[in-house]
DNA sequence: ACGAGCGGGTGAATCGTTTCATACGGTGAT
DNA sequence: ATCACCGTATGAAACGATTCACCCGCTCGT
């Protein structure tokens, strides 16, 4: 494998000069520079980032660890983050923890060993012990889609309590009195918060809430929940699902067993992924600004890594969710 | 930042011994080992992969470059690849080229600089010049979802010609005579092949084909194509879309302008992503074994990187697609 | 005429790890 | 008594790039 020494020999200069040509071309005379550049061309020299990084002590890579890449919501976050990173000449690598604490931990260890420049994290493990390593080694991290106290770290999130409330209020206003919540696992703060939002609204209403908890936040779990929903009595007239994948699963279960949506069951989802509007019955959903979330989080993280002077103050950014009403809740009860 | 030297000092041993504790524990006596391990614990030592890699000459990372992470098909490929890599103690980083040759090139350069162990590539750029670097530096690569001659590289793909034919035959058998193909850009081999499959079937039939080409393979492009479709006369009675995202877009356009599916327009998609079955009208689609694709490709790649003896023979794996019939083509014409 | 300053270039030290030749005390065979 | 060997531990060389102190040959100001 060709290294900087080979280039230097070929061009008849020292390795220092080659390095300068690559990194600070203005320090090198035009003639030498072109001689070096042709040598690089001819040999097909590609610089070795690991050596570069060893010397520099840190890499040019940001990491993003998400809960589920199968959820387009997180893909959008990734896109926002990548865009912000790209503008700074950094790269983002995205890791899918699949909502499993051990996989998350495995990725985090890997990232620490890689000495990534910083980490964007949408955590499973709420305890934060996994981050001890980063703290010790001064690798900055920013939480995405999860609010944390500002003294702990910066975070960029969407107000999930408000989002849950938005959905619940909508259903109550439509006249529903038997409402179900199909929620993901309680370890996820998003799920806890959305439920809290729902409860805060329903407490002041005449509506009754039943909660079905699923293991995963995916379509298959939604189908299961849908099946369970069908067996309930009294059967709810409306269901709020903790995300759109669940909602699509529930909807599939209804369609396949001939239950009409929204006449017999109204459905509200969460995230407003692109597929929500294309569903069997277009889904009412709580929209989150995913791309902006990712972009903003990456921007914050980058600011923390470029510590010209003092480390910048931690920030807690909270976006507001927005209700998008579609067919799946078009009916009014009573 | 704490390094191996700090650990060595703390434990009162040499750096070589610390390295042995971490990498070949059996070479170290139990007492020394535990002394070193506690030192590691106390100091919170995390080994530096870049140094490790510099010495080793290559990393423990595989890369996967896909056309569009917004397409669940590629997410499934990624999952399959990750699983295969994980079993070998390797990690996969996934890059989204967004079907743009320049972004693809940018990622490939980055990966070469990182000296990744190998690359799984679903290429935009058909020319393959981008791979010159990998060839020179002996970084193995395997094509995913794209067949190439075996003397060039291994590849794992699905027979797109057969897939296109499958869809077309299905529509012809249903009695359709005016068929439209909503296809993605011709630079993508997948699109060319699927079209070829369609044409091979329609040539022997009484059906007429009109082709609408889109710039991207996403839902928005599908909506546009749907709108164009509505303006055609005679209007096709069936449409085959080069992937499910396009199909969902077309379907949305039909629903929002009151055209009944499948009565007025039958739709066939491609990939059979999870959302296809949950669509407004569940989509007939050509299923591809995405996970197996990724898993097999990674397995092949790994085999190429562990060159015990001679480099293994290049392989060309081609899976067969499968038609999944749903509501969107349930009608019979005439 | 002499030193300061400058553009352009050099080469060695450095980053943190792995690995390999070497050392050393002890044991068993000859 | 000598030697070979074993288990264990050591320390230095290597990996490839960056960086920094230094050097050389010029020009310019005084």
XYZ file of C-alpha atoms in Angstrom, chain A residues 86-202:
117
model
C -21.403 17.923 5.612
C -21.262 21.689 5.729
C -18.427 21.376 8.222
C -16.517 18.737 6.318
C -17.494 16.034 8.770
C -19.095 12.672 8.171
C -21.895 10.978 10.068
C -22.161 7.289 10.687
C -25.557 6.047 11.734
C -26.075 3.113 14.064
C -29.333 1.312 14.666
C -29.701 0.142 18.245
C -33.006 -1.558 17.518
C -34.195 -0.402 20.946
C -31.941 -2.929 22.600
C -29.777 -1.675 25.414
C -27.032 -4.187 24.731
C -26.746 -3.274 21.084
C -26.714 0.367 22.031
C -23.921 -0.319 24.488
C -21.985 -2.266 21.902
C -22.171 0.602 19.452
C -21.223 3.154 22.063
C -18.123 1.176 22.997
C -17.197 0.898 19.380
C -17.630 4.626 18.904
C -15.521 5.406 21.936
C -12.753 3.196 20.588
C -12.997 4.990 17.285
C -12.622 8.274 19.130
C -15.447 9.817 17.159
C -15.675 13.564 17.291
C -19.047 13.466 18.998
C -22.214 11.455 19.371
C -25.871 12.152 18.717
C -27.890 9.770 20.785
C -31.487 8.736 20.919
C -31.073 6.469 23.911
C -32.747 3.278 24.989
C -30.969 3.015 28.269
C -32.331 5.778 30.384
C -29.771 5.418 33.119
C -26.995 7.034 31.160
C -24.305 4.822 32.639
C -23.357 3.980 29.108
C -22.153 7.527 28.716
C -19.629 7.416 31.535
C -16.971 6.537 29.004
C -17.702 9.549 26.883
C -17.655 11.818 29.859
C -14.275 10.553 30.964
C -12.752 10.838 27.544
C -14.320 14.194 26.859
C -16.248 13.060 23.840
C -19.207 15.414 23.581
C -22.677 14.046 23.098
C -26.087 15.516 22.420
C -29.415 13.830 22.965
C -31.848 13.677 20.078
C -35.556 13.149 20.511
C -35.057 12.951 24.269
C -35.009 15.808 26.683
C -32.459 15.786 29.493
C -31.544 18.340 32.167
C -29.300 21.015 30.711
C -26.556 20.409 33.242
C -26.175 16.886 31.934
C -26.004 17.496 28.207
C -27.542 19.439 25.389
C -30.662 17.948 23.949
C -32.962 18.514 21.027
C -36.400 17.082 21.325
C -40.050 17.505 20.579
C -42.530 18.027 23.370
C -43.993 14.552 23.643
C -46.340 15.444 26.461
C -47.819 18.149 24.275
C -47.976 15.711 21.379
C -49.872 13.148 23.397
C -52.204 15.852 24.645
C -52.783 17.081 21.112
C -53.881 13.646 20.004
C -56.055 13.024 23.063
C -57.756 16.397 22.875
C -58.533 15.807 19.232
C -60.214 12.512 20.035
C -62.175 13.938 22.938
C -63.378 16.806 20.798
C -64.571 14.296 18.254
C -66.768 12.879 20.996
C -64.908 9.695 21.866
C -65.450 8.330 25.379
C -63.765 4.929 25.133
C -60.211 5.550 24.088
C -57.326 3.133 23.817
C -53.648 3.928 23.867
C -51.372 1.515 22.059
C -48.077 2.351 23.592
C -44.506 1.121 23.186
C -42.348 -0.063 26.067
C -42.264 2.171 29.121
C -38.474 2.269 29.160
C -38.711 4.715 26.276
C -39.213 8.249 27.525
C -41.129 9.071 24.380
C -43.741 6.488 25.306
C -43.989 7.597 28.915
C -44.355 11.225 27.932
C -46.942 10.672 25.272
C -48.965 8.670 27.735
C -48.641 11.426 30.300
C -49.923 13.916 27.751
C -52.893 11.709 27.036
C -53.697 11.248 30.711
C -53.454 14.939 31.469
C -56.160 15.616 28.927
C -58.394 12.665 29.712
